[in-house]
Structure formats: C-alpha cells, structure tokens
Tab-separated table of C-alpha atoms in Angstrom:
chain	number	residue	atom	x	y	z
A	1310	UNK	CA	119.259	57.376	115.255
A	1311	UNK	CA	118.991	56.619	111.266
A	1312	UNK	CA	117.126	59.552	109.042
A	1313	UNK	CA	113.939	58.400	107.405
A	1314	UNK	CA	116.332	57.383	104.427
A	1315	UNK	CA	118.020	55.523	105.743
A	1316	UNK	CA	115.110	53.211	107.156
A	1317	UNK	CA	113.317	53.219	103.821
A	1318	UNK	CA	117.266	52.303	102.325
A	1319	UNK	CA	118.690	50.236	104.799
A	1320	UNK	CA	121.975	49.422	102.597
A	1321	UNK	CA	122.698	53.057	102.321
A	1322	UNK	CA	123.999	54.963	99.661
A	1323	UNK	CA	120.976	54.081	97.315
A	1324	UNK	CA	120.482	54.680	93.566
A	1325	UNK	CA	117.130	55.660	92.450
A	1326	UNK	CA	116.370	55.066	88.592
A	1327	UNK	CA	114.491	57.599	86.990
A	1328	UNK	CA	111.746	57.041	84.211
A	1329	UNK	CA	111.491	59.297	81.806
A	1330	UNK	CA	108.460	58.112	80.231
A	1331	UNK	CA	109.760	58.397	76.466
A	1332	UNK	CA	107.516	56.757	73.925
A	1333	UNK	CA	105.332	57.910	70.884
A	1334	UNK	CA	101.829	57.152	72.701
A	1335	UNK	CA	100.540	55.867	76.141
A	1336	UNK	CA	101.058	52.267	75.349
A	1337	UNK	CA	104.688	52.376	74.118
A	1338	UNK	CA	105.315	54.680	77.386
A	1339	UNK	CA	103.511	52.252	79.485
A	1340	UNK	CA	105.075	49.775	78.282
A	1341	UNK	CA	109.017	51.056	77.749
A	1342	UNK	CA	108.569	52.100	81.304
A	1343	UNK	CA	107.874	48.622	82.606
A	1344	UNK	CA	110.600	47.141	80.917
A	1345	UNK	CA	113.343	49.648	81.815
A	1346	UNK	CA	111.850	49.512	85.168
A	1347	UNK	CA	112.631	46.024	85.204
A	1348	UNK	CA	115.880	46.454	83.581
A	1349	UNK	CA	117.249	48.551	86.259
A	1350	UNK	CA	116.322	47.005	88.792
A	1351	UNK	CA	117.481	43.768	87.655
A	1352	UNK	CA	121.022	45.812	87.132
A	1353	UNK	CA	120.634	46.448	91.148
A	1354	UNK	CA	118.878	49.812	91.686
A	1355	UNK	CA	117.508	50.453	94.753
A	1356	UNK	CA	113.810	52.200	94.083
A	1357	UNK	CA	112.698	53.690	90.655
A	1358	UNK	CA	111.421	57.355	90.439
A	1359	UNK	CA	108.208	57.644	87.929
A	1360	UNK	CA	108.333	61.318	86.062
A	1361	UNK	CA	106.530	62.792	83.677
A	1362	UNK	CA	109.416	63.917	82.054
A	1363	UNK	CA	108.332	62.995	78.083
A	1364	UNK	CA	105.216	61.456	79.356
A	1365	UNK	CA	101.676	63.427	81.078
A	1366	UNK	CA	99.891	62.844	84.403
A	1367	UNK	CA	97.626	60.359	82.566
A	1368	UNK	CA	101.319	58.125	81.760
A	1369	UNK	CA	102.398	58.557	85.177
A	1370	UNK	CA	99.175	57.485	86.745
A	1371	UNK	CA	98.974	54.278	84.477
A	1372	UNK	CA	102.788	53.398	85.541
A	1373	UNK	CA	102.019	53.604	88.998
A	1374	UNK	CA	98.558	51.350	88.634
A	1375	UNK	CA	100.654	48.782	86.742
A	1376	UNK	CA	103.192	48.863	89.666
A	1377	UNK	CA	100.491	48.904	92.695
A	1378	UNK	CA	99.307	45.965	90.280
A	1379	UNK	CA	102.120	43.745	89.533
A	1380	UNK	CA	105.233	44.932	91.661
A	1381	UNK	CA	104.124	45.581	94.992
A	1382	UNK	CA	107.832	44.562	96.923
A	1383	UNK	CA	109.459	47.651	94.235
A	1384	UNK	CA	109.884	50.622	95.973
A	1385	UNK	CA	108.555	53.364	93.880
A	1386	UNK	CA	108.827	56.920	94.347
A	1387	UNK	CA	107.368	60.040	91.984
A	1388	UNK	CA	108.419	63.374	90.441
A	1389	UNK	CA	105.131	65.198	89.041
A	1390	UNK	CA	107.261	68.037	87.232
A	1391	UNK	CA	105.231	71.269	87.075
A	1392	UNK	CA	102.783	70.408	89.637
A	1393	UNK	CA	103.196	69.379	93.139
A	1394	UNK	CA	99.819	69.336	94.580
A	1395	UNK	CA	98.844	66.648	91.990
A	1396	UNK	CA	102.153	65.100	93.396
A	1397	UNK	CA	101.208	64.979	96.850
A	1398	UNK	CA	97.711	63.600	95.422
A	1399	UNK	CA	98.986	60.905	93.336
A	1400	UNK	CA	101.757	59.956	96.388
A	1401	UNK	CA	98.390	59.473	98.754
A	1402	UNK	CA	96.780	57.443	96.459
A	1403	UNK	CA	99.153	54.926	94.866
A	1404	UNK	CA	100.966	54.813	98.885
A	1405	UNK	CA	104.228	56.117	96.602
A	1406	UNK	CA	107.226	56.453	98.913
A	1407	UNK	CA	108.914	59.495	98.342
A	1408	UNK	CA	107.993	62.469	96.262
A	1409	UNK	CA	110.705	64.761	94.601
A	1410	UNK	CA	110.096	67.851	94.062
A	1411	UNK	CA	112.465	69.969	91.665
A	1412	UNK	CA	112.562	73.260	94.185
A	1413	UNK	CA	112.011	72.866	97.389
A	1414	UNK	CA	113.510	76.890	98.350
A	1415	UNK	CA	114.773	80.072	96.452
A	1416	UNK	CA	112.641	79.548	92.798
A	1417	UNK	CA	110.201	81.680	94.661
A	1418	UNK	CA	110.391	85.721	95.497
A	1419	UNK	CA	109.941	86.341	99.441
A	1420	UNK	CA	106.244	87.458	99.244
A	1421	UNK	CA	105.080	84.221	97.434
A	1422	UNK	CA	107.538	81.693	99.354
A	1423	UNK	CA	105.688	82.524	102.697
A	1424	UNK	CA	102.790	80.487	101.018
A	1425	UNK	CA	104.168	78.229	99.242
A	1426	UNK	CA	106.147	76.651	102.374
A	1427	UNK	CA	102.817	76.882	104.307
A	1428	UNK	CA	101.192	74.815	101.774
A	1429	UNK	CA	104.295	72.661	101.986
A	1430	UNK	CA	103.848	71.835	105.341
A	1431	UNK	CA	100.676	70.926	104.966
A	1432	UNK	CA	100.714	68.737	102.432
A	1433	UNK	CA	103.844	67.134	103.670
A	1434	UNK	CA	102.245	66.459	106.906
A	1435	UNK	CA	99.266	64.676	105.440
A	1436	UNK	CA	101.712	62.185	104.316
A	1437	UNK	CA	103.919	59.269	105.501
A	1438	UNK	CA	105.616	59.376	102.065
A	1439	UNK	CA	108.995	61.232	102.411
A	1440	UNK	CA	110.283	64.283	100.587
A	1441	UNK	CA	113.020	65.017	98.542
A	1442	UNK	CA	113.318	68.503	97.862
A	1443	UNK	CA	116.179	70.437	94.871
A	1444	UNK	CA	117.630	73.366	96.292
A	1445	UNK	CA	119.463	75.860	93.549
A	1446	UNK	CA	118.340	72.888	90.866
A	1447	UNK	CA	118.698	72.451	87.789
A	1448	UNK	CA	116.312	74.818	85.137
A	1449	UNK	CA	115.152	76.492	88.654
A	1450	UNK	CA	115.590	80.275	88.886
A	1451	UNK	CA	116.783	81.912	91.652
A	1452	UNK	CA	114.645	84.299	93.075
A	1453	UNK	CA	114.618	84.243	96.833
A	1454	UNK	CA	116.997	87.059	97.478
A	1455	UNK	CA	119.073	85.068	99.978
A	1456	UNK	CA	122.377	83.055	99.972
A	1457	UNK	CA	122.928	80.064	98.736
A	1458	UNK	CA	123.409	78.790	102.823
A	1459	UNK	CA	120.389	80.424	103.377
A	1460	UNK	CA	118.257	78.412	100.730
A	1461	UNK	CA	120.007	75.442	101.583
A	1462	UNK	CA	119.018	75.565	105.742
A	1463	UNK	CA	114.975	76.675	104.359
A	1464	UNK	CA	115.251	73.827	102.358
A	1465	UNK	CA	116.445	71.474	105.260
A	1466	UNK	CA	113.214	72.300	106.964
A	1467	UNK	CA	111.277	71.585	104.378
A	1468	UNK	CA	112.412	68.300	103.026
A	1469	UNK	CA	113.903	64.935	104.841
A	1470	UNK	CA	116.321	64.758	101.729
A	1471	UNK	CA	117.932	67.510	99.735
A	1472	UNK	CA	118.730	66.659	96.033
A	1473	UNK	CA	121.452	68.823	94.337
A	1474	UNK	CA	122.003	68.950	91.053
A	1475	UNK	CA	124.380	70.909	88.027
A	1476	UNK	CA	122.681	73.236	85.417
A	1477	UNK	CA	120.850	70.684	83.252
A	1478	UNK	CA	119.276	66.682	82.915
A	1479	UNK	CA	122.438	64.509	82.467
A	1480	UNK	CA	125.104	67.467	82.887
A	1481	UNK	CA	127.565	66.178	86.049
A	1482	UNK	CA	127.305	67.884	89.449
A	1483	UNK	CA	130.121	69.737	90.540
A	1484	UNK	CA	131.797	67.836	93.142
A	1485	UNK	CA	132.526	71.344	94.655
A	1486	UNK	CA	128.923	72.124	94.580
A	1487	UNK	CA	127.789	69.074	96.406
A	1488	UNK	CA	130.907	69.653	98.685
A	1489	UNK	CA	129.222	73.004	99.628
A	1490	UNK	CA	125.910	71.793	100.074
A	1491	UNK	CA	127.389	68.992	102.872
A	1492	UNK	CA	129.288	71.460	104.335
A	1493	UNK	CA	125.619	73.286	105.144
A	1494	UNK	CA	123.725	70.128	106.108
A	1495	UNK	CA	126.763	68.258	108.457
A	1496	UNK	CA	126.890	64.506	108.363
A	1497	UNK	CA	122.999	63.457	109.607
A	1498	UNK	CA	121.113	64.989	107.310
A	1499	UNK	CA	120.500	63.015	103.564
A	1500	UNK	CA	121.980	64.756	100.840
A	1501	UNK	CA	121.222	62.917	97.111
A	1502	UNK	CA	123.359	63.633	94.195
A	1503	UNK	CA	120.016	64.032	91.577
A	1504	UNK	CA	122.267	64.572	88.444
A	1505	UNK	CA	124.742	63.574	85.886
A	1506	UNK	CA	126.703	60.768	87.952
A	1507	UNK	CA	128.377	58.295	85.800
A	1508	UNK	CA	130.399	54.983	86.887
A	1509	UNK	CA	133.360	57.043	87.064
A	1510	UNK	CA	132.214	59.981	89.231
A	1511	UNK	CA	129.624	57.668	91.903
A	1512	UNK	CA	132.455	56.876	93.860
A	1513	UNK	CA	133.860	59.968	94.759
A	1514	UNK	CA	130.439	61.365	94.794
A	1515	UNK	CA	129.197	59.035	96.721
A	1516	UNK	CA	132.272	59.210	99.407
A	1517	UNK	CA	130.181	62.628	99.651
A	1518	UNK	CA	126.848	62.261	99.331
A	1519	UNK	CA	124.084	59.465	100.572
A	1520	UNK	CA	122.304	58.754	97.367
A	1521	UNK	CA	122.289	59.700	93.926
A	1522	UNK	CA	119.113	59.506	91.493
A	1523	UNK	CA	120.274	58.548	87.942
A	1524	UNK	CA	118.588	58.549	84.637
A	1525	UNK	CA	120.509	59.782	81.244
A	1526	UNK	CA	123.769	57.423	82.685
A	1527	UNK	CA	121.823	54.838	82.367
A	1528	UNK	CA	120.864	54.678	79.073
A	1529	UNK	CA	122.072	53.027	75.765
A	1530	UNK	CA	122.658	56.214	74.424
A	1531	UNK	CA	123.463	58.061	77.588
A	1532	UNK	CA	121.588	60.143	76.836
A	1533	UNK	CA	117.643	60.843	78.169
A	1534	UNK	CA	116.067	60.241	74.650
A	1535	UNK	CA	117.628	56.638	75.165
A	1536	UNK	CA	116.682	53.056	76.304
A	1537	UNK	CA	117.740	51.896	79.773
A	1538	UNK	CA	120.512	49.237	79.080
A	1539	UNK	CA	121.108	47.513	82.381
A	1540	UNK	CA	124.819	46.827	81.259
A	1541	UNK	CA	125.350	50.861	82.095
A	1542	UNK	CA	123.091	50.062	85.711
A	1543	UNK	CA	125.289	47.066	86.997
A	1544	UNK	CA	128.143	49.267	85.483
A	1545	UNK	CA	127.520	51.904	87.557
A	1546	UNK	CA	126.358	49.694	90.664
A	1547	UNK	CA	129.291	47.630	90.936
A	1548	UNK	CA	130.880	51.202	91.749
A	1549	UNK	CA	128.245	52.135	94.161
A	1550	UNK	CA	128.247	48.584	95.901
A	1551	UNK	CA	132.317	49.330	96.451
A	1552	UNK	CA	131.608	52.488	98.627
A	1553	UNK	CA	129.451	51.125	100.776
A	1554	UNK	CA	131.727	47.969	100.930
A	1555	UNK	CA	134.861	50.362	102.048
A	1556	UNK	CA	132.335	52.952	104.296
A	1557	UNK	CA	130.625	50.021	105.782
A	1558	UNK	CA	131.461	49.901	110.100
C-alpha cells in the first residue's frame, strides 16, 4: 500500500523547494518569493515549502493568499518556525498540504513532551494536511533523555514523514546519519533528507532516502541569503530524475 507521500508525490523521490522569504520589506518578500517560486518549479521541483525563515507570519500568510490566488495546481506546503499552533492554523486555512515542523521528538524534557505530543495529536488529527516532523534537527537541543532510536520510533508516531537533517541551514547531512535513521524506520516509512543536498550528494542520498527538501543549493550564491537560480534546480533535478529512472520497477 503507498504512504501518504507517496500519493501526494506519485513520481517518488520528490524535491521540495524551500522559501526563505529574504527581502528588505513585505513587497520585495512577496514578491522575490513568487518569482523564485516560479523559478524552481520551472527547474522541476516537485512542491515548494513557504517559511518564515527571513520573513514574519504576516509574509507567510500573504505568500500563501497569492498562491491560493494565482497557483492553485502548485502544491504548497508550510514551515511556521517558532510556532506550530499558528502552523496547524494557517495549514487549515490556506488547505496547505503538508506542514514541517523542525522537532517533532527529543527538543523537549520528559515532563513537558507528555503534552506537547498530546497537543500533537490533536492538532494533527484535525487535519488532512500531512506532517513532516525533524527528529535530532538541526539548531534543536536534545533534551528528551532517551536514545537517538528512541526519539526516532516517538517521532514515527508522530509524523507520516521524518526529515533529518546535519547541524545547520545548508551544512550536508551525513550520509551515515541518514543511514542510521533508515535503519530505525525500515523501507515503508518516508524518510526526507531536509538539509544541505547538492547535485553531487542527491544521488547517493537519494538511493537512501525518499525525498529531500532543498533551499541554500539552490541559490545563486548557494548560499540562503541568495536568489533562487533555476540553473542550480534543473542542476540538481537532472540528478534526482536519474534515481528514480534506475529505482523505477
């Protein structure tokens, strides 16, 4: 039976383009955001990932009217940084289709992670919008007391994607690390490289893992203060398109 990712991505292996919402004031953000959104998905992504990364809530919410507005076949999905409820809110409203969130399992100490993954469950469950959820991520602490295999199984349960990632935004993932992380979740359950891929790492990572968000790569500058240049998407594409050529039955 395919995972929920798998019938939102039918191709498999997808590539989700993250915004970062750079810009001096709402209209430049509003506006660079459209176009790169449009660049990269001209260069072949497969969804693009709206996050308030330089931007606010009040950018974010203006990208996704513009894209309820004028791209309604783009599938969109969010990362409200620093607040998930709004997250959750903003997914309900705008009919977003996945929601990242950064930490998922082990940022929180045992006595306020009982709460926080009843909330969870309750928000996820008022939604038809999938979640993708960072387990040991990147600028997270660790705090839950437990192994690494023991965040990583929580986190399972908690999310219908995990996203792994290295130590910081545009820093590669340690093949070893995501290695590790399949190792906990088998073969059927979606595991997204959410870091640092280039053309020259997505094919071995994506031998490993089932989709990979990408935003610094993709840049002129490669950098996250950049501009999207879709040269560095279909770049990095063409690689991704080749695995699922060679993995295809």
């Amino acid at each position: 039976m395919p995972t929920k990712l798998e019938k939102l991505f039918p191709d498999g292996k997808p590539v989700l383009g993250m915004l970062h919402l750079g810009g001096q004031a709402p209209e430049e953000r509003l506006s660079r955001a459209l176009v790169e959104a449009r660049d990269m998905i001209a260069g072949g992504v497969d969804a693009v990932v709206v996050e308030n990364y330089f931007g606010d809530p009040d950018d974010v919410r203006r990208v996704l009217e513009a894209f309820e507005r004028d791209a309604p076949g783009v599938v969109v999905g969010l990362n409200l940084l620093r607040d998930f409820r709004l997250g959750f809110e903003l997914v309900k409203r705008f009919g977003v289709s996945f929601l990242q969130i950064d930490s998922v399992c082990g940022h929180l100490p045992p006595d306020e992670d009982a709460d926080y993954a009843s909330e969870l469950k309750e928000r996820r469950a008022a939604t038809d919008a999938l979640l993708f959820g960072g387990v040991r991520f990147k600028y997270q602490p660790v705090k839950s007391g437990r192994s690494e295999e023991e965040d990583i199984r929580l986190g399972m349960a908690r999310a219908d994607a995990l996203v792994v990632t290295g130590e910081a935004t545009g820093q590669g993932t340690d093949n070893a690390k995501v290695l590790r992380f399949r190792d906990v979740v088998g073969t059927d359950y979606p595991l997204i490289v959410g870091a640092g891929m280039t053309a020259a790492t997505a094919a071995d990572q994506m031998r490993i893992a089932d989709g990979a968000i990408v935003g610094s790569y993709f840049k002129d500058s490669y950098k996250d203060t950049g501009i999207v240049d879709v040269a560095h998407v279909r770049e990095l594409m063409e690689e991704v398109r080749k695995v699922r050529t060679e993995l295809k039955p």
